[in-house]
């Protein structure tokens, strides 16, 4: 089987997070990866200073519609990671929903990058969007320990609930 992945997440010049850490390993495995960078930063947001550009929701939608218009949107898997704004995340949800409507077999891997080390590093307004719009679409959820257990805003099911949920989905 040929795998085609759409990866929507961050890109950093220094370090290995987001698309910088996802695309190359998948390509080494022979997987075709199309990637859209939600941001292009000098480094990840854990550093004191971060410089770079942020892709806005309209540009994300335009890129996706360009892929779709050319018939290049037939994916087997979708991966999403760091998103810095609510309107961008809403557009990600629309894209995932559209792809899953066109192909019910597409698998969606959601890494809800919210924070780490006891600190939220995205706007809190993203949490209900993940909870209400992206989590229900996800086949696999990839929260880190902070996102799952330690945040006052933790809303992910426990590991046991995730296992039970995944068994029901099969």
mmCIF file of C-alpha atoms in Angstrom:
data_model
loop_
_atom_site.group_PDB
_atom_site.id
_atom_site.type_symbol
_atom_site.label_atom_id
_atom_site.label_comp_id
_atom_site.label_asym_id
_atom_site.label_seq_id
_atom_site.Cartn_x
_atom_site.Cartn_y
_atom_site.Cartn_z
ATOM 1 C CA UNK A 1 0.000 0.000 0.000
ATOM 2 C CA UNK A 2 1.169 3.517 -0.780
ATOM 3 C CA UNK A 3 0.873 5.988 2.070
ATOM 4 C CA UNK A 4 0.285 9.703 1.468
ATOM 5 C CA UNK A 5 0.463 12.009 4.454
ATOM 6 C CA UNK A 6 -0.605 15.622 4.916
ATOM 7 C CA UNK A 7 1.301 17.161 7.826
ATOM 8 C CA UNK A 8 0.180 20.548 9.161
ATOM 9 C CA UNK A 9 2.461 21.739 11.940
ATOM 10 C CA UNK A 10 5.328 24.053 12.797
ATOM 11 C CA UNK A 11 8.748 24.364 11.200
ATOM 12 C CA UNK A 12 11.831 25.556 13.070
ATOM 13 C CA UNK A 13 15.227 26.464 11.659
ATOM 14 C CA UNK A 14 17.032 25.301 14.837
ATOM 15 C CA UNK A 15 15.907 22.147 16.574
ATOM 16 C CA UNK A 16 13.673 19.240 15.769
ATOM 17 C CA UNK A 17 9.977 19.776 16.404
ATOM 18 C CA UNK A 18 6.912 19.779 14.180
ATOM 19 C CA UNK A 19 7.454 19.200 10.485
ATOM 20 C CA UNK A 20 11.209 19.430 11.032
ATOM 21 C CA UNK A 21 11.039 16.187 13.027
ATOM 22 C CA UNK A 22 8.157 14.477 11.201
ATOM 23 C CA UNK A 23 8.744 14.828 7.471
ATOM 24 C CA UNK A 24 12.237 13.384 7.004
ATOM 25 C CA UNK A 25 11.712 10.162 9.017
ATOM 26 C CA UNK A 26 8.484 9.456 7.125
ATOM 27 C CA UNK A 27 10.203 10.086 3.800
ATOM 28 C CA UNK A 28 13.064 7.751 4.781
ATOM 29 C CA UNK A 29 10.404 5.080 5.280
ATOM 30 C CA UNK A 30 9.230 5.684 1.709
ATOM 31 C CA UNK A 31 6.105 7.591 2.699
ATOM 32 C CA UNK A 32 5.022 10.506 0.498
ATOM 33 C CA UNK A 33 4.568 13.576 2.726
ATOM 34 C CA UNK A 34 2.983 16.883 1.767
ATOM 35 C CA UNK A 35 3.555 19.436 4.504
ATOM 36 C CA UNK A 36 2.153 22.822 5.362
ATOM 37 C CA UNK A 37 4.086 24.830 7.941
ATOM 38 C CA UNK A 38 1.762 26.538 10.415
ATOM 39 C CA UNK A 39 4.708 28.736 11.386
ATOM 40 C CA UNK A 40 8.323 29.172 10.406
ATOM 41 C CA UNK A 41 10.263 30.102 13.518
ATOM 42 C CA UNK A 42 13.927 30.516 14.358
ATOM 43 C CA UNK A 43 13.497 27.941 17.144
ATOM 44 C CA UNK A 44 10.713 26.422 19.242
ATOM 45 C CA UNK A 45 8.746 28.554 21.687
ATOM 46 C CA UNK A 46 10.557 27.218 24.740
ATOM 47 C CA UNK A 47 13.390 29.675 24.061
ATOM 48 C CA UNK A 48 13.468 33.223 25.437
ATOM 49 C CA UNK A 49 13.304 34.742 21.944
ATOM 50 C CA UNK A 50 11.404 33.412 18.939
ATOM 51 C CA UNK A 51 11.394 35.135 15.552
ATOM 52 C CA UNK A 52 9.676 34.185 12.336
ATOM 53 C CA UNK A 53 6.462 34.062 10.364
ATOM 54 C CA UNK A 54 2.998 32.708 11.075
ATOM 55 C CA UNK A 55 0.789 31.317 8.300
ATOM 56 C CA UNK A 56 -2.726 32.718 8.641
ATOM 57 C CA UNK A 57 -6.006 30.828 8.227
ATOM 58 C CA UNK A 58 -6.763 32.353 4.822
ATOM 59 C CA UNK A 59 -3.377 31.276 3.452
ATOM 60 C CA UNK A 60 -3.833 27.768 4.856
ATOM 61 C CA UNK A 61 -7.217 27.500 3.180
ATOM 62 C CA UNK A 62 -5.785 28.810 -0.114
ATOM 63 C CA UNK A 63 -2.982 26.219 -0.078
ATOM 64 C CA UNK A 64 -5.453 23.421 0.664
ATOM 65 C CA UNK A 65 -7.868 24.576 -2.047
ATOM 66 C CA UNK A 66 -4.962 24.646 -4.511
ATOM 67 C CA UNK A 67 -4.131 21.028 -3.655
ATOM 68 C CA UNK A 68 -7.787 20.078 -3.965
ATOM 69 C CA UNK A 69 -8.296 21.882 -7.295
ATOM 70 C CA UNK A 70 -5.431 19.867 -8.769
ATOM 71 C CA UNK A 71 -6.607 16.546 -7.317
ATOM 72 C CA UNK A 72 -3.590 16.375 -5.007
ATOM 73 C CA UNK A 73 -5.563 15.981 -1.776
ATOM 74 C CA UNK A 74 -6.010 12.211 -1.657
ATOM 75 C CA UNK A 75 -4.273 11.317 1.600
ATOM 76 C CA UNK A 76 -4.198 8.159 3.688
ATOM 77 C CA UNK A 77 -3.089 9.984 6.838
ATOM 78 C CA UNK A 78 -3.222 13.482 8.334
ATOM 79 C CA UNK A 79 -0.919 14.742 11.091
ATOM 80 C CA UNK A 80 -1.436 18.037 12.898
ATOM 81 C CA UNK A 81 0.761 19.692 15.498
ATOM 82 C CA UNK A 82 1.545 23.211 16.690
ATOM 83 C CA UNK A 83 -1.029 25.854 15.822
ATOM 84 C CA UNK A 84 -0.871 29.325 17.331
ATOM 85 C CA UNK A 85 -4.297 30.828 16.623
ATOM 86 C CA UNK A 86 -7.956 29.915 16.957
ATOM 87 C CA UNK A 87 -8.924 30.838 13.391
ATOM 88 C CA UNK A 88 -6.051 28.731 11.989
ATOM 89 C CA UNK A 89 -7.122 25.791 14.168
ATOM 90 C CA UNK A 90 -10.735 26.183 12.999
ATOM 91 C CA UNK A 91 -9.475 25.973 9.402
ATOM 92 C CA UNK A 92 -7.435 22.866 10.253
ATOM 93 C CA UNK A 93 -10.643 21.286 11.589
ATOM 94 C CA UNK A 94 -12.465 22.169 8.344
ATOM 95 C CA UNK A 95 -9.689 20.580 6.265
ATOM 96 C CA UNK A 96 -9.597 17.407 8.363
ATOM 97 C CA UNK A 97 -13.393 17.156 8.217
ATOM 98 C CA UNK A 98 -13.349 17.647 4.429
ATOM 99 C CA UNK A 99 -10.668 14.988 3.912
ATOM 100 C CA UNK A 100 -12.460 12.498 6.181
ATOM 101 C CA UNK A 101 -15.756 13.172 4.367
ATOM 102 C CA UNK A 102 -14.146 12.412 1.014
ATOM 103 C CA UNK A 103 -12.319 9.338 2.337
ATOM 104 C CA UNK A 104 -13.679 7.693 5.471
ATOM 105 C CA UNK A 105 -10.542 5.528 5.696
ATOM 106 C CA UNK A 106 -8.120 8.442 6.153
ATOM 107 C CA UNK A 107 -6.459 8.279 9.591
ATOM 108 C CA UNK A 108 -6.030 11.480 11.569
ATOM 109 C CA UNK A 109 -3.214 11.824 14.126
ATOM 110 C CA UNK A 110 -3.784 14.859 16.340
ATOM 111 C CA UNK A 111 -0.906 16.208 18.424
ATOM 112 C CA UNK A 112 -2.626 18.992 20.367
ATOM 113 C CA UNK A 113 0.437 21.058 21.156
ATOM 114 C CA UNK A 114 -0.743 23.133 24.115
ATOM 115 C CA UNK A 115 2.171 23.387 26.524
ATOM 116 C CA UNK A 116 4.800 21.588 28.547
ATOM 117 C CA UNK A 117 6.693 21.768 31.840
ATOM 118 C CA UNK A 118 3.649 23.125 33.652
ATOM 119 C CA UNK A 119 3.089 25.988 31.230
ATOM 120 C CA UNK A 120 0.544 26.603 28.500
ATOM 121 C CA UNK A 121 2.270 28.115 25.445
ATOM 122 C CA UNK A 122 -0.657 28.626 23.118
ATOM 123 C CA UNK A 123 -3.756 30.766 23.655
ATOM 124 C CA UNK A 124 -6.243 29.095 26.025
ATOM 125 C CA UNK A 125 -8.969 29.680 23.417
ATOM 126 C CA UNK A 126 -7.529 26.755 21.420
ATOM 127 C CA UNK A 127 -8.503 24.223 24.094
ATOM 128 C CA UNK A 128 -12.273 24.156 23.392
ATOM 129 C CA UNK A 129 -11.597 23.961 19.634
ATOM 130 C CA UNK A 130 -9.416 20.904 20.141
ATOM 131 C CA UNK A 131 -11.951 19.405 22.525
ATOM 132 C CA UNK A 132 -15.083 20.061 20.476
ATOM 133 C CA UNK A 133 -13.853 19.923 16.882
ATOM 134 C CA UNK A 134 -10.552 18.065 16.487
ATOM 135 C CA UNK A 135 -10.661 15.367 19.165
ATOM 136 C CA UNK A 136 -13.894 13.887 17.745
ATOM 137 C CA UNK A 137 -12.227 13.652 14.303
ATOM 138 C CA UNK A 138 -9.001 12.073 15.590
ATOM 139 C CA UNK A 139 -8.151 8.416 15.185
ATOM 140 C CA UNK A 140 -5.038 8.823 17.337
ATOM 141 C CA UNK A 141 -4.418 11.532 19.948
ATOM 142 C CA UNK A 142 -0.816 12.330 20.900
ATOM 143 C CA UNK A 143 -0.837 14.556 24.014
ATOM 144 C CA UNK A 144 2.345 14.983 26.014
ATOM 145 C CA UNK A 145 2.330 14.395 29.768
ATOM 146 C CA UNK A 146 1.485 18.017 30.588
ATOM 147 C CA UNK A 147 -1.410 18.090 28.138
ATOM 148 C CA UNK A 148 -2.777 14.816 29.432
ATOM 149 C CA UNK A 149 -2.353 15.086 33.190
ATOM 150 C CA UNK A 150 -0.691 18.169 34.619
ATOM 151 C CA UNK A 151 -2.446 21.144 33.119
ATOM 152 C CA UNK A 152 -5.276 22.689 35.084
ATOM 153 C CA UNK A 153 -7.013 22.623 31.739
ATOM 154 C CA UNK A 154 -6.290 18.950 31.057
ATOM 155 C CA UNK A 155 -9.266 17.493 29.273
ATOM 156 C CA UNK A 156 -7.888 14.423 27.554
ATOM 157 C CA UNK A 157 -9.256 11.062 28.551
ATOM 158 C CA UNK A 158 -6.967 8.939 30.692
ATOM 159 C CA UNK A 159 -4.712 6.452 28.949
ATOM 160 C CA UNK A 160 -7.150 3.675 29.845
ATOM 161 C CA UNK A 161 -10.057 5.631 28.352
ATOM 162 C CA UNK A 162 -8.024 6.192 25.191
ATOM 163 C CA UNK A 163 -7.392 2.452 24.888
ATOM 164 C CA UNK A 164 -11.089 1.697 25.353
ATOM 165 C CA UNK A 165 -12.059 4.442 22.882
ATOM 166 C CA UNK A 166 -9.578 3.120 20.320
ATOM 167 C CA UNK A 167 -10.931 -0.432 20.669
ATOM 168 C CA UNK A 168 -14.467 0.837 20.070
ATOM 169 C CA UNK A 169 -13.320 2.668 16.933
ATOM 170 C CA UNK A 170 -12.066 -0.563 15.320
#
